[in-house]
Short mmCIF file of C-alpha atoms in Angstrom, two decimals:
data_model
loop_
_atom_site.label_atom_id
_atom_site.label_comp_id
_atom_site.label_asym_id
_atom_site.label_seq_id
_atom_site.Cartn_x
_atom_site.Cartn_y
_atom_site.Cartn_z
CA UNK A 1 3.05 0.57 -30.02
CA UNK A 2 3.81 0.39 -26.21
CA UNK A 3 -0.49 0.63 -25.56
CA UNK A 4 -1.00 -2.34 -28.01
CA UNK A 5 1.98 -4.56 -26.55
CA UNK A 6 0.10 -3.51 -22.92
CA UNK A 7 -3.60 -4.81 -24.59
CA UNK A 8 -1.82 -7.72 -25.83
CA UNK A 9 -0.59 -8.75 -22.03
CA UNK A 10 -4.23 -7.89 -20.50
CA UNK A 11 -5.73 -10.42 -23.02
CA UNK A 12 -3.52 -12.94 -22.19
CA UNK A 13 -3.90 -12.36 -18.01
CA UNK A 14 -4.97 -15.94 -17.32
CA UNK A 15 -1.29 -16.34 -17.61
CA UNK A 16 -1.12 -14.77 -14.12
CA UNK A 17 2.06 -14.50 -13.20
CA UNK A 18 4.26 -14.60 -16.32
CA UNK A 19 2.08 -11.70 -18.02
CA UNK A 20 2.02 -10.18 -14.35
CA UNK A 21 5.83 -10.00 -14.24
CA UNK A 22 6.34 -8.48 -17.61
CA UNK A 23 3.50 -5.48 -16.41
CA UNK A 24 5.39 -4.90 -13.14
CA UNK A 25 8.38 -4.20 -15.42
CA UNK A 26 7.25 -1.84 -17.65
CA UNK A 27 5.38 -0.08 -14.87
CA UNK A 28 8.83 0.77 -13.46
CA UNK A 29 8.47 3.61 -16.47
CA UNK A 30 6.69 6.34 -16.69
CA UNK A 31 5.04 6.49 -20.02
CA UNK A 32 4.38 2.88 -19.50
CA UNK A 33 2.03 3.35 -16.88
CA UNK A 34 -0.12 5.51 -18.30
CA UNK A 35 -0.34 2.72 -21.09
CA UNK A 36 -1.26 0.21 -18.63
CA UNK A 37 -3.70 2.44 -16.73
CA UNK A 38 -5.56 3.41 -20.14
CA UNK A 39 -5.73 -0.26 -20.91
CA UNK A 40 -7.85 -1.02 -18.44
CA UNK A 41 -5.51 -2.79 -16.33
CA UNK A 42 -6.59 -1.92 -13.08
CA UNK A 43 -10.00 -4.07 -12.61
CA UNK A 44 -8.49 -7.09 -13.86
CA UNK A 45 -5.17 -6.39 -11.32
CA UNK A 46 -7.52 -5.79 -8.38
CA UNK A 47 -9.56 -9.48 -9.14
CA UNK A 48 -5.70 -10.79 -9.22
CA UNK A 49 -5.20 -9.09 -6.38
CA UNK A 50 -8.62 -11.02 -4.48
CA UNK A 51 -7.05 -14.55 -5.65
CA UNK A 52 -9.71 -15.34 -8.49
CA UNK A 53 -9.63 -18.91 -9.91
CA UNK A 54 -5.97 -20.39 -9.40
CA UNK A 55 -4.61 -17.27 -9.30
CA UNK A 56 -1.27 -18.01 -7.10
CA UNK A 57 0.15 -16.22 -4.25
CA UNK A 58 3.09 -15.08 -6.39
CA UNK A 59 1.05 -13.72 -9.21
CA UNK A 60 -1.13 -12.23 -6.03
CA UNK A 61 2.04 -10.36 -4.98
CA UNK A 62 2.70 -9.34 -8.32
CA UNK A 63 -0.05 -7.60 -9.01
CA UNK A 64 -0.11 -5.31 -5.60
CA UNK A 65 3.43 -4.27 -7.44
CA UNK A 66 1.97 -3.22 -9.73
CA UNK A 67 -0.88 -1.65 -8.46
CA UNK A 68 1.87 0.43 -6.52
CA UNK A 69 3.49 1.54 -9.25
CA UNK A 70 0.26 2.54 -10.76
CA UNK A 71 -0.96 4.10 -7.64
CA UNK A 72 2.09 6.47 -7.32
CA UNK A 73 1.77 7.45 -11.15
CA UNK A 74 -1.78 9.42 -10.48
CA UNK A 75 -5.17 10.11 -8.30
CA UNK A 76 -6.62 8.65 -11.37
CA UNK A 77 -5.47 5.61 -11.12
CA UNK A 78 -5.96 5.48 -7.40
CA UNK A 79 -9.73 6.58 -7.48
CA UNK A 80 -9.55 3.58 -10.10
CA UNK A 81 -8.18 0.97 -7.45
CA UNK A 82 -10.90 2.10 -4.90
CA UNK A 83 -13.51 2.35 -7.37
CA UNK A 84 -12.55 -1.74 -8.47
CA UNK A 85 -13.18 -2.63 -4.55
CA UNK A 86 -9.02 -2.79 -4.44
CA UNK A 87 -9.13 -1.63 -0.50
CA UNK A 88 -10.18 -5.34 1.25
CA UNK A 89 -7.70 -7.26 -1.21
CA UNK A 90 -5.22 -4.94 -0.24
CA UNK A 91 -5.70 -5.18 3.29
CA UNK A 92 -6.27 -8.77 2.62
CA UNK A 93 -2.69 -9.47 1.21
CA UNK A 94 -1.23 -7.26 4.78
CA UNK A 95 -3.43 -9.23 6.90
CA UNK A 96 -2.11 -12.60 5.85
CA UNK A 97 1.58 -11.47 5.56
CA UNK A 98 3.63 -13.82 7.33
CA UNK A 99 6.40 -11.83 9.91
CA UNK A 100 9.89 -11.60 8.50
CA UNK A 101 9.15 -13.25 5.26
CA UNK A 102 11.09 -11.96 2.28
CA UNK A 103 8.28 -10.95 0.14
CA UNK A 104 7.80 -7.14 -0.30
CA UNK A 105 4.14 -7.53 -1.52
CA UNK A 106 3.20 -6.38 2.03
CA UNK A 107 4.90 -2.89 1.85
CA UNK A 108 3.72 -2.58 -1.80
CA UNK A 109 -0.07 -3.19 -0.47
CA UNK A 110 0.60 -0.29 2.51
CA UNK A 111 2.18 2.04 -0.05
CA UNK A 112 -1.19 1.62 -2.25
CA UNK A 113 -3.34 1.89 0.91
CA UNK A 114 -1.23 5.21 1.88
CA UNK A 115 -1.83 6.75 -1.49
CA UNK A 116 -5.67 5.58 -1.04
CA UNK A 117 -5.96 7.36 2.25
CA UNK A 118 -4.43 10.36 1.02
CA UNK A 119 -6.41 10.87 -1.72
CA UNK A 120 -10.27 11.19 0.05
CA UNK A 121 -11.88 11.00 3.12
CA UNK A 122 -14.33 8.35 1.82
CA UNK A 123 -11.07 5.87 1.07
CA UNK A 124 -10.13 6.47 4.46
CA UNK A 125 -13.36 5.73 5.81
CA UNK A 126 -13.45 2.22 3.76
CA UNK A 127 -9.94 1.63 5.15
CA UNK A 128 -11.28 2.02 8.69
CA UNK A 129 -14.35 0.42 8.02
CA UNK A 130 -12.22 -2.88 6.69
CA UNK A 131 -10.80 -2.95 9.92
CA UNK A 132 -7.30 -1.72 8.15
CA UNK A 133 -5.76 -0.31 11.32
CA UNK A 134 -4.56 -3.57 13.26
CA UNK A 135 -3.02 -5.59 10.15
CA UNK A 136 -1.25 -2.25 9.51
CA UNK A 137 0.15 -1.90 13.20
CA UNK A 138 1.08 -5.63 12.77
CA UNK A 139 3.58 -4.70 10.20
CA UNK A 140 5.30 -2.63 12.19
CA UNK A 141 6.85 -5.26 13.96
CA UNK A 142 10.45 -5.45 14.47
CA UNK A 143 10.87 -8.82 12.50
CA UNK A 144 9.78 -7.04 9.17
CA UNK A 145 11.82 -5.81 7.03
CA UNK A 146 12.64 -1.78 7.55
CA UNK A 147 10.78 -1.39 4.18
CA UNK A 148 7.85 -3.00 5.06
CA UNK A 149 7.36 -0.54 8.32
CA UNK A 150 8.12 2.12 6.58
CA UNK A 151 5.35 1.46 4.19
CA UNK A 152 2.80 0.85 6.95
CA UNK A 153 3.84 3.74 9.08
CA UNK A 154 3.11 6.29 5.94
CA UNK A 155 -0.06 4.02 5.73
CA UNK A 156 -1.10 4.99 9.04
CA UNK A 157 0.24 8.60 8.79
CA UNK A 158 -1.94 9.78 5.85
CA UNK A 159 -5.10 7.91 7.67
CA UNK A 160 -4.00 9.87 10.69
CA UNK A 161 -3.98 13.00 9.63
CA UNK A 162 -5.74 15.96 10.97
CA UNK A 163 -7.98 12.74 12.13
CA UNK A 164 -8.31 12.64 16.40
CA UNK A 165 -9.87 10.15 16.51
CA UNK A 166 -8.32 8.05 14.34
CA UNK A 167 -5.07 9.28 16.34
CA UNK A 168 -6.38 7.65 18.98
CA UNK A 169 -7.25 4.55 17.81
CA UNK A 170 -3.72 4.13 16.36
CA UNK A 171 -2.06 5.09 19.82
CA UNK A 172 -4.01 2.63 21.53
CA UNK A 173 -3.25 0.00 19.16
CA UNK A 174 0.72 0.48 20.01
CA UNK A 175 1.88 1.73 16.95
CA UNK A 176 3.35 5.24 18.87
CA UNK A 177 6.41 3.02 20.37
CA UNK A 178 6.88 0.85 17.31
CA UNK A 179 7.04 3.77 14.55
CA UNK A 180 9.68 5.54 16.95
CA UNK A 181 11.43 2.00 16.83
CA UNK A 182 11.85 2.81 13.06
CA UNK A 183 13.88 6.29 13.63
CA UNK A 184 16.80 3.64 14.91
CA UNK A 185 16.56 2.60 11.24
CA UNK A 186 19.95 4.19 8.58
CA UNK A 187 17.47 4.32 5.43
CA UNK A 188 15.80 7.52 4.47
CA UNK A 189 12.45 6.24 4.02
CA UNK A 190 11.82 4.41 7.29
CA UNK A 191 13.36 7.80 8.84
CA UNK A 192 11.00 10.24 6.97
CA UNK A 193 8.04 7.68 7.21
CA UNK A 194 8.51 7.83 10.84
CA UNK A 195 8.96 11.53 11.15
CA UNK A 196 5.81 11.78 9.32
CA UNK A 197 3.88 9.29 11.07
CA UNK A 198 4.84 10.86 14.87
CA UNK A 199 3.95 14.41 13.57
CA UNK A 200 0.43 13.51 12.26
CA UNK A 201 -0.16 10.96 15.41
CA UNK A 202 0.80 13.90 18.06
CA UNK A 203 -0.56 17.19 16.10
CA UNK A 204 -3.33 18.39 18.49
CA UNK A 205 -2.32 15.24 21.25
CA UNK A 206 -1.05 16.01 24.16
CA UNK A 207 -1.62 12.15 25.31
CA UNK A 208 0.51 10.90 22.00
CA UNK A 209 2.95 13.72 22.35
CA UNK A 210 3.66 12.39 26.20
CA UNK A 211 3.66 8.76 24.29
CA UNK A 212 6.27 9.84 22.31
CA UNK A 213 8.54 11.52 24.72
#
């Protein structure tokens, strides 16, 4: 019943945003998910996602919900984002993310991006080759909300990992001093995004470790 009532909503996606809504509710559940991943839902999220037609920036935001949800569920569903071309819309909706504004489409985009990276070398090669680093250091400025940094820190962790010179790139960029910015934060997940971020940024970096100190 649930993978019907999902079918039903993807038919009716030219709705945008109201149909949009109702997904990123039921992907709060488990079960759900995998209903909305087997229904195909991913391609026609990702060309949301991109802004297709009068698709508007709320039903834009909606769908990188979504997509995070979906993203967190399984690798499946994340090889299914990258294979859709979901990396530039991603990086799209970070790029163009206004400082301090309330929306948390931003940190949903960087928590998809982070499960991208983690998942293959050649997604965090297309991340690098979109030019993903800067808009990504962007968000970890102070006027965003701790959520938001958190998401972009674990963004640039899992593209940092085991990676020199991606390391460097990152530390030259000024993210070192902005991540440790984050440990100042009460949350748990801006504090174990940053723990995580400083490890794979200094591992094998004497220059970052120095940074860091």
């Amino acid at each position: 019943a649930v993978d019907k009532d999902v079918q039903r909503l993807l038919r009716n996606m030219a709705a945008h945003k109201p149909v949009t809504q109702l997904l990123n509710l039921l992907s709060e559940d488990a079960e759900n998910r995998m209903a909305i991943a087997k229904a195909g839902a991913v391609t026609r999220l990702v060309n949301q996602l991109r802004g297709a037609g009068d698709t508007s920036r709320k039903a834009r935001e909606l769908a990188a919900s979504v997509l995070a949800h979906l993203s967190e569920a399984s690798d499946e569903n994340v090889e299914a984002i990258a294979a859709s071309g979901g990396i530039k819309p991603l990086l799209g909706m970070i790029a163009g993310a206004d400082a301090g504004r309330s929306s948390m489409a931003p940190a949903k985009a960087a928590a998809v991006l982070s499960d991208l990276a983690r998942s293959s070398a050649k997604n965090r090669q297309s991340i690098l080759n979109e030019g993903g680093i800067p808009p990504l250091i962007h968000l970890l400025g102070k006027d965003n909300p701790s959520t938001t940094r958190a998401e972009a820190a674990g963004a640039l962790e899992a593209l940092c990992d085991q990676q020199p010179e991606t390391q460097r790139i990152v530390a030259e960029g000024g993210a070192i001093q902005k991540i440790v910015a984050l440990l100042n934060e009460k949350e748990e997940l801006p504090l174990s995004r940053a723990a995580c971020a400083i490890c794979a940024l200094c591992h094998g970096s004497q220059d970052n470790q120095d940074t860091v100190e």
